[in-house]
């Protein structure tokens, strides 16, 4: 584990109601504000396999499916990670499969949304 801040973020998942099913995990994480969700995503990227709990594993699966199920929330998450995360190797993990999945499944709408942010 990287820091006490990482431990605090993981405590949120550990304190969650039993995340026994994907639906339970979705309900819990979909209710989480994007800033907290981005922090959790970043912490999970730094978590060693040895330190993974069932809650961490459930959250990882949620993030694997997020680009397909909720593309707007996935893009919000990616933008928040880019805005708030200072650990470059963690930020680079966005491209590992998260952004690739998002762009493959919803590329046109994601690009339109990004281009729309530049205006105004």
Tab-separated table of N, CA and C in Angstrom:
chain	number	residue	atom	x	y	z
A	1	UNK	N	0.841	-1.159	0.000
A	1	UNK	CA	0.000	0.000	0.000
A	1	UNK	C	0.896	1.234	0.000
A	2	UNK	N	0.484	2.251	-0.732
A	2	UNK	CA	1.332	3.413	-0.939
A	2	UNK	C	1.314	4.413	0.207
A	3	UNK	N	0.158	4.692	0.782
A	3	UNK	CA	0.107	5.746	1.791
A	3	UNK	C	-1.076	5.555	2.728
A	4	UNK	N	-1.090	6.381	3.751
A	4	UNK	CA	-2.234	6.348	4.652
A	4	UNK	C	-3.487	6.865	3.947
A	5	UNK	N	-3.308	7.775	2.982
A	5	UNK	CA	-4.460	8.255	2.201
A	5	UNK	C	-5.075	7.103	1.413
A	6	UNK	N	-4.236	6.257	0.822
A	6	UNK	CA	-4.741	5.076	0.118
A	6	UNK	C	-5.514	4.179	1.075
A	7	UNK	N	-4.992	4.005	2.277
A	7	UNK	CA	-5.660	3.166	3.272
A	7	UNK	C	-7.032	3.731	3.629
A	8	UNK	N	-7.128	5.054	3.722
A	8	UNK	CA	-8.413	5.683	4.042
A	8	UNK	C	-9.435	5.435	2.938
A	9	UNK	N	-8.989	5.541	1.696
A	9	UNK	CA	-9.898	5.323	0.571
A	9	UNK	C	-10.362	3.874	0.550
A	10	UNK	N	-9.452	2.937	0.776
A	10	UNK	CA	-9.826	1.527	0.790
A	10	UNK	C	-10.752	1.197	1.955
A	11	UNK	N	-10.649	1.951	3.033
A	11	UNK	CA	-11.531	1.724	4.181
A	11	UNK	C	-12.991	1.963	3.808
A	12	UNK	N	-13.229	2.841	2.831
A	12	UNK	CA	-14.591	3.091	2.369
A	12	UNK	C	-15.192	1.799	1.806
A	13	UNK	N	-14.409	1.093	1.008
A	13	UNK	CA	-14.884	-0.164	0.430
A	13	UNK	C	-15.019	-1.220	1.520
A	14	UNK	N	-14.064	-1.260	2.422
A	14	UNK	CA	-14.108	-2.251	3.497
A	14	UNK	C	-15.310	-2.027	4.415
A	15	UNK	N	-15.713	-0.774	4.594
A	15	UNK	CA	-16.836	-0.458	5.477
A	15	UNK	C	-18.184	-0.566	4.768
A	16	UNK	N	-18.144	-0.820	3.468
A	16	UNK	CA	-19.383	-0.897	2.687
A	16	UNK	C	-20.184	-2.116	3.098
A	17	UNK	N	-21.473	-2.032	2.845
A	17	UNK	CA	-22.276	-3.235	3.064
A	17	UNK	C	-21.687	-4.372	2.225
A	18	UNK	N	-22.025	-5.557	2.548
A	18	UNK	CA	-21.474	-6.704	1.824
A	18	UNK	C	-21.635	-6.495	0.317
A	19	UNK	N	-20.529	-6.553	-0.380
A	19	UNK	CA	-20.545	-6.374	-1.833
A	19	UNK	C	-20.509	-7.743	-2.493
A	20	UNK	N	-21.468	-8.577	-2.128
A	20	UNK	CA	-21.474	-9.957	-2.572
A	20	UNK	C	-21.893	-10.172	-4.007
A	21	UNK	N	-22.657	-9.249	-4.555
A	21	UNK	CA	-23.097	-9.427	-5.934
A	21	UNK	C	-22.702	-8.200	-6.743
A	22	UNK	N	-22.593	-8.366	-8.046
A	22	UNK	CA	-22.304	-7.199	-8.882
A	22	UNK	C	-23.359	-6.101	-8.741
A	23	UNK	N	-24.620	-6.470	-8.550
A	23	UNK	CA	-25.666	-5.463	-8.375
A	23	UNK	C	-25.452	-4.649	-7.098
A	24	UNK	N	-25.050	-5.321	-6.007
A	24	UNK	CA	-24.757	-4.616	-4.753
A	24	UNK	C	-23.600	-3.637	-4.949
A	25	UNK	N	-22.570	-4.097	-5.643
A	25	UNK	CA	-21.399	-3.254	-5.901
A	25	UNK	C	-21.784	-2.068	-6.762
A	26	UNK	N	-22.555	-2.319	-7.823
A	26	UNK	CA	-22.993	-1.232	-8.697
A	26	UNK	C	-23.788	-0.187	-7.923
A	27	UNK	N	-24.723	-0.630	-7.106
A	27	UNK	CA	-25.554	0.288	-6.332
A	27	UNK	C	-24.686	1.145	-5.419
A	28	UNK	N	-23.757	0.520	-4.716
A	28	UNK	CA	-22.889	1.241	-3.787
A	28	UNK	C	-21.991	2.236	-4.515
A	29	UNK	N	-21.307	1.792	-5.579
A	29	UNK	CA	-20.341	2.651	-6.262
A	29	UNK	C	-21.018	3.682	-7.170
A	30	UNK	N	-22.186	3.367	-7.711
A	30	UNK	CA	-22.904	4.359	-8.521
A	30	UNK	C	-23.372	5.540	-7.676
A	31	UNK	N	-23.581	5.327	-6.393
A	31	UNK	CA	-24.009	6.400	-5.499
A	31	UNK	C	-22.832	7.263	-5.024
A	32	UNK	N	-21.622	6.798	-5.228
A	32	UNK	CA	-20.430	7.508	-4.764
A	32	UNK	C	-20.144	8.709	-5.665
A	33	UNK	N	-19.818	9.866	-5.093
A	33	UNK	CA	-19.442	11.023	-5.915
A	33	UNK	C	-18.228	10.699	-6.783
A	34	UNK	N	-18.159	11.316	-7.946
A	34	UNK	CA	-17.098	11.007	-8.907
A	34	UNK	C	-15.706	11.237	-8.317
A	35	UNK	N	-15.536	12.266	-7.509
A	35	UNK	CA	-14.225	12.521	-6.905
A	35	UNK	C	-13.758	11.360	-6.032
A	36	UNK	N	-14.665	10.839	-5.217
A	36	UNK	CA	-14.328	9.687	-4.374
A	36	UNK	C	-14.108	8.451	-5.228
A	37	UNK	N	-14.915	8.294	-6.254
A	37	UNK	CA	-14.773	7.150	-7.149
A	37	UNK	C	-13.417	7.179	-7.846
A	38	UNK	N	-12.990	8.363	-8.287
A	38	UNK	CA	-11.680	8.506	-8.934
A	38	UNK	C	-10.555	8.179	-7.957
A	39	UNK	N	-10.697	8.600	-6.713
A	39	UNK	CA	-9.687	8.268	-5.699
A	39	UNK	C	-9.616	6.761	-5.480
A	40	UNK	N	-10.776	6.126	-5.419
A	40	UNK	CA	-10.811	4.676	-5.247
A	40	UNK	C	-10.173	3.982	-6.440
A	41	UNK	N	-10.507	4.417	-7.652
A	41	UNK	CA	-9.905	3.828	-8.848
A	41	UNK	C	-8.383	3.931	-8.787
A	42	UNK	N	-7.882	5.109	-8.435
A	42	UNK	CA	-6.431	5.327	-8.376
A	42	UNK	C	-5.778	4.420	-7.337
A	43	UNK	N	-6.384	4.308	-6.177
A	43	UNK	CA	-5.830	3.444	-5.127
A	43	UNK	C	-5.794	1.998	-5.592
A	44	UNK	N	-6.833	1.558	-6.255
A	44	UNK	CA	-6.868	0.168	-6.723
A	44	UNK	C	-5.776	-0.116	-7.747
A	45	UNK	N	-5.356	0.909	-8.485
A	45	UNK	CA	-4.278	0.712	-9.456
A	45	UNK	C	-2.940	0.451	-8.757
A	46	UNK	N	-2.807	0.960	-7.547
A	46	UNK	CA	-1.555	0.799	-6.789
A	46	UNK	C	-1.588	-0.385	-5.831
A	47	UNK	N	-2.726	-1.020	-5.702
A	47	UNK	CA	-2.903	-2.097	-4.735
A	47	UNK	C	-2.298	-3.394	-5.274
A	48	UNK	N	-1.442	-4.004	-4.487
A	48	UNK	CA	-0.847	-5.271	-4.924
A	48	UNK	C	-1.883	-6.386	-4.833
A	49	UNK	N	-1.689	-7.418	-5.609
A	49	UNK	CA	-2.624	-8.553	-5.579
A	49	UNK	C	-2.695	-9.152	-4.181
A	50	UNK	N	-1.593	-9.126	-3.471
A	50	UNK	CA	-1.536	-9.669	-2.108
A	50	UNK	C	-2.467	-8.912	-1.166
A	51	UNK	N	-2.656	-7.622	-1.403
A	51	UNK	CA	-3.467	-6.785	-0.525
A	51	UNK	C	-4.937	-6.689	-0.938
A	52	UNK	N	-5.310	-7.340	-2.020
A	52	UNK	CA	-6.694	-7.233	-2.486
A	52	UNK	C	-7.644	-8.037	-1.611
A	53	UNK	N	-8.736	-7.401	-1.258
A	53	UNK	CA	-9.806	-8.055	-0.511
A	53	UNK	C	-10.947	-8.349	-1.480
A	54	UNK	N	-11.979	-9.013	-1.002
A	54	UNK	CA	-13.113	-9.277	-1.880
A	54	UNK	C	-13.781	-7.968	-2.299
A	55	UNK	N	-13.816	-6.978	-1.396
A	55	UNK	CA	-14.384	-5.677	-1.742
A	55	UNK	C	-13.573	-4.967	-2.812
A	56	UNK	N	-12.245	-5.045	-2.720
A	56	UNK	CA	-11.383	-4.430	-3.730
A	56	UNK	C	-11.571	-5.132	-5.069
A	57	UNK	N	-11.683	-6.437	-5.029
A	57	UNK	CA	-11.889	-7.196	-6.263
A	57	UNK	C	-13.235	-6.823	-6.895
A	58	UNK	N	-14.265	-6.703	-6.097
A	58	UNK	CA	-15.581	-6.319	-6.599
A	58	UNK	C	-15.525	-4.926	-7.229
A	59	UNK	N	-14.795	-4.004	-6.601
A	59	UNK	CA	-14.661	-2.655	-7.146
A	59	UNK	C	-13.894	-2.679	-8.466
A	60	UNK	N	-12.858	-3.497	-8.554
A	60	UNK	CA	-12.107	-3.605	-9.809
A	60	UNK	C	-13.005	-4.084	-10.942
A	61	UNK	N	-13.847	-5.056	-10.649
A	61	UNK	CA	-14.780	-5.538	-11.668
A	61	UNK	C	-15.766	-4.455	-12.078
A	62	UNK	N	-16.211	-3.658	-11.108
A	62	UNK	CA	-17.096	-2.529	-11.413
A	62	UNK	C	-16.419	-1.596	-12.417
A	63	UNK	N	-15.158	-1.254	-12.161
A	63	UNK	CA	-14.439	-0.347	-13.050
A	63	UNK	C	-14.214	-0.969	-14.427
A	64	UNK	N	-14.057	-2.279	-14.495
A	64	UNK	CA	-13.915	-2.948	-15.790
A	64	UNK	C	-15.176	-2.794	-16.633
A	65	UNK	N	-16.336	-2.790	-15.989
A	65	UNK	CA	-17.609	-2.717	-16.704
A	65	UNK	C	-18.124	-1.291	-16.886
A	66	UNK	N	-17.605	-0.347	-16.117
A	66	UNK	CA	-18.112	1.022	-16.145
A	66	UNK	C	-18.105	1.661	-17.538
A	67	UNK	N	-17.043	1.534	-18.336
A	67	UNK	CA	-17.064	2.170	-19.663
A	67	UNK	C	-18.200	1.674	-20.563
A	68	UNK	N	-18.632	0.456	-20.354
A	68	UNK	CA	-19.704	-0.104	-21.177
A	68	UNK	C	-21.086	0.249	-20.631
A	69	UNK	N	-21.212	0.222	-19.311
A	69	UNK	CA	-22.523	0.423	-18.685
A	69	UNK	C	-22.899	1.885	-18.488
A	70	UNK	N	-21.902	2.706	-18.155
A	70	UNK	CA	-22.169	4.127	-17.861
A	70	UNK	C	-21.045	4.970	-18.462
A	71	UNK	N	-21.068	5.142	-19.781
A	71	UNK	CA	-19.950	5.847	-20.424
A	71	UNK	C	-19.761	7.286	-19.953
A	72	UNK	N	-20.839	8.004	-19.656
A	72	UNK	CA	-20.676	9.387	-19.173
A	72	UNK	C	-19.984	9.409	-17.817
A	73	UNK	N	-20.368	8.511	-16.942
A	73	UNK	CA	-19.721	8.422	-15.620
A	73	UNK	C	-18.272	7.983	-15.773
A	74	UNK	N	-18.009	7.088	-16.710
A	74	UNK	CA	-16.636	6.636	-16.955
A	74	UNK	C	-15.759	7.797	-17.424
A	75	UNK	N	-16.287	8.620	-18.330
A	75	UNK	CA	-15.518	9.773	-18.789
A	75	UNK	C	-15.320	10.771	-17.657
A	76	UNK	N	-16.354	10.999	-16.854
A	76	UNK	CA	-16.207	11.875	-15.682
A	76	UNK	C	-15.092	11.361	-14.769
A	77	UNK	N	-15.054	10.063	-14.562
A	77	UNK	CA	-14.022	9.450	-13.727
A	77	UNK	C	-12.641	9.693	-14.323
A	78	UNK	N	-12.493	9.432	-15.618
A	78	UNK	CA	-11.193	9.617	-16.268
A	78	UNK	C	-10.733	11.065	-16.170
A	79	UNK	N	-11.631	12.001	-16.417
A	79	UNK	CA	-11.264	13.415	-16.327
A	79	UNK	C	-10.887	13.806	-14.909
A	80	UNK	N	-11.573	13.244	-13.927
A	80	UNK	CA	-11.238	13.537	-12.526
A	80	UNK	C	-9.884	12.949	-12.154
A	81	UNK	N	-9.591	11.747	-12.622
A	81	UNK	CA	-8.281	11.149	-12.362
A	81	UNK	C	-7.192	12.027	-12.977
A	82	UNK	N	-7.389	12.463	-14.205
A	82	UNK	CA	-6.402	13.327	-14.855
A	82	UNK	C	-6.228	14.652	-14.114
A	83	UNK	N	-7.316	15.168	-13.551
A	83	UNK	CA	-7.265	16.434	-12.834
A	83	UNK	C	-6.604	16.310	-11.464
A	84	UNK	N	-6.870	15.212	-10.777
A	84	UNK	CA	-6.502	15.152	-9.362
A	84	UNK	C	-5.334	14.236	-9.010
A	85	UNK	N	-5.014	13.294	-9.852
A	85	UNK	CA	-3.985	12.305	-9.501
A	85	UNK	C	-2.603	12.812	-9.890
A	86	UNK	N	-1.671	12.781	-8.954
A	86	UNK	CA	-0.320	13.273	-9.225
A	86	UNK	C	0.677	12.149	-9.526
A	87	UNK	N	0.299	10.911	-9.273
A	87	UNK	CA	1.195	9.779	-9.513
A	87	UNK	C	1.105	9.369	-10.986
A	88	UNK	N	2.142	9.697	-11.747
A	88	UNK	CA	2.107	9.475	-13.196
A	88	UNK	C	1.875	8.011	-13.585
A	89	UNK	N	2.530	7.027	-12.966
A	89	UNK	CA	2.236	5.633	-13.334
A	89	UNK	C	0.766	5.261	-13.120
A	90	UNK	N	0.144	5.826	-12.094
A	90	UNK	CA	-1.280	5.563	-11.856
A	90	UNK	C	-2.118	6.178	-12.969
A	91	UNK	N	-1.818	7.413	-13.348
A	91	UNK	CA	-2.555	8.078	-14.426
A	91	UNK	C	-2.404	7.283	-15.727
A	92	UNK	N	-1.225	6.771	-15.966
A	92	UNK	CA	-0.981	6.009	-17.191
A	92	UNK	C	-1.832	4.744	-17.258
A	93	UNK	N	-2.278	4.257	-16.107
A	93	UNK	CA	-3.134	3.069	-16.080
A	93	UNK	C	-4.497	3.330	-16.730
A	94	UNK	N	-4.895	4.592	-16.839
A	94	UNK	CA	-6.152	4.895	-17.531
A	94	UNK	C	-6.149	4.320	-18.939
A	95	UNK	N	-4.997	4.369	-19.589
A	95	UNK	CA	-4.908	3.897	-20.967
A	95	UNK	C	-4.748	2.386	-21.058
A	96	UNK	N	-4.446	1.737	-19.962
A	96	UNK	CA	-4.232	0.289	-19.965
A	96	UNK	C	-5.410	-0.444	-20.585
A	97	UNK	N	-6.613	-0.207	-20.080
A	97	UNK	CA	-7.802	-0.755	-20.721
A	97	UNK	C	-9.034	0.101	-20.494
A	98	UNK	N	-9.029	0.938	-19.492
A	98	UNK	CA	-10.214	1.743	-19.177
A	98	UNK	C	-10.599	2.647	-20.352
A	99	UNK	N	-9.683	3.498	-20.790
A	99	UNK	CA	-9.996	4.416	-21.894
A	99	UNK	C	-10.137	3.663	-23.210
A	100	UNK	N	-9.383	2.595	-23.377
A	100	UNK	CA	-9.507	1.811	-24.605
A	100	UNK	C	-10.910	1.223	-24.709
A	101	UNK	N	-11.432	0.704	-23.608
A	101	UNK	CA	-12.792	0.160	-23.603
A	101	UNK	C	-13.817	1.250	-23.856
A	102	UNK	N	-13.623	2.382	-23.213
A	102	UNK	CA	-14.559	3.497	-23.380
A	102	UNK	C	-14.571	3.986	-24.831
A	103	UNK	N	-13.406	4.157	-25.411
A	103	UNK	CA	-13.329	4.647	-26.782
A	103	UNK	C	-13.853	3.610	-27.776
A	104	UNK	N	-13.572	2.353	-27.536
A	104	UNK	CA	-14.046	1.303	-28.442
A	104	UNK	C	-15.571	1.232	-28.429
A	105	UNK	N	-16.149	1.275	-27.253
A	105	UNK	CA	-17.598	1.113	-27.125
A	105	UNK	C	-18.376	2.399	-27.438
A	106	UNK	N	-17.792	3.566	-27.140
A	106	UNK	CA	-18.548	4.821	-27.230
A	106	UNK	C	-17.702	5.967	-27.778
A	107	UNK	N	-16.776	5.658	-28.657
A	107	UNK	CA	-15.811	6.646	-29.129
A	107	UNK	C	-16.400	7.935	-29.659
A	108	UNK	N	-17.393	7.834	-30.518
A	108	UNK	CA	-17.950	9.033	-31.146
A	108	UNK	C	-18.556	9.984	-30.111
A	109	UNK	N	-19.359	9.438	-29.196
A	109	UNK	CA	-19.989	10.310	-28.197
A	109	UNK	C	-18.967	10.852	-27.196
A	110	UNK	N	-17.945	10.065	-26.874
A	110	UNK	CA	-16.891	10.535	-25.963
A	110	UNK	C	-16.128	11.685	-26.605
A	111	UNK	N	-15.773	11.531	-27.864
A	111	UNK	CA	-15.044	12.593	-28.575
A	111	UNK	C	-15.898	13.854	-28.674
A	112	UNK	N	-17.187	13.676	-28.987
A	112	UNK	CA	-18.079	14.842	-29.050
A	112	UNK	C	-18.129	15.561	-27.705
A	113	UNK	N	-18.196	14.803	-26.636
A	113	UNK	CA	-18.261	15.425	-25.309
A	113	UNK	C	-16.964	16.140	-24.963
A	114	UNK	N	-15.834	15.532	-25.282
A	114	UNK	CA	-14.535	16.166	-25.009
A	114	UNK	C	-14.398	17.441	-25.826
A	115	UNK	N	-14.751	17.382	-27.089
A	115	UNK	CA	-14.651	18.572	-27.938
A	115	UNK	C	-15.591	19.668	-27.449
A	116	UNK	N	-16.732	19.303	-26.919
A	116	UNK	CA	-17.684	20.274	-26.392
A	116	UNK	C	-17.161	20.986	-25.164
A	117	UNK	N	-16.309	20.300	-24.377
A	117	UNK	CA	-15.722	20.915	-23.182
A	117	UNK	C	-14.777	22.042	-23.543
A	118	UNK	N	-14.146	21.945	-24.716
A	118	UNK	CA	-13.181	22.951	-25.116
A	118	UNK	C	-13.831	24.268	-25.532
A	119	UNK	N	-15.133	24.239	-25.790
A	119	UNK	CA	-15.834	25.445	-26.229
A	119	UNK	C	-16.398	26.190	-25.022
A	120	UNK	N	-16.643	27.430	-25.167
A	120	UNK	CA	-17.353	28.161	-24.143
A	120	UNK	C	-16.462	28.988	-23.345
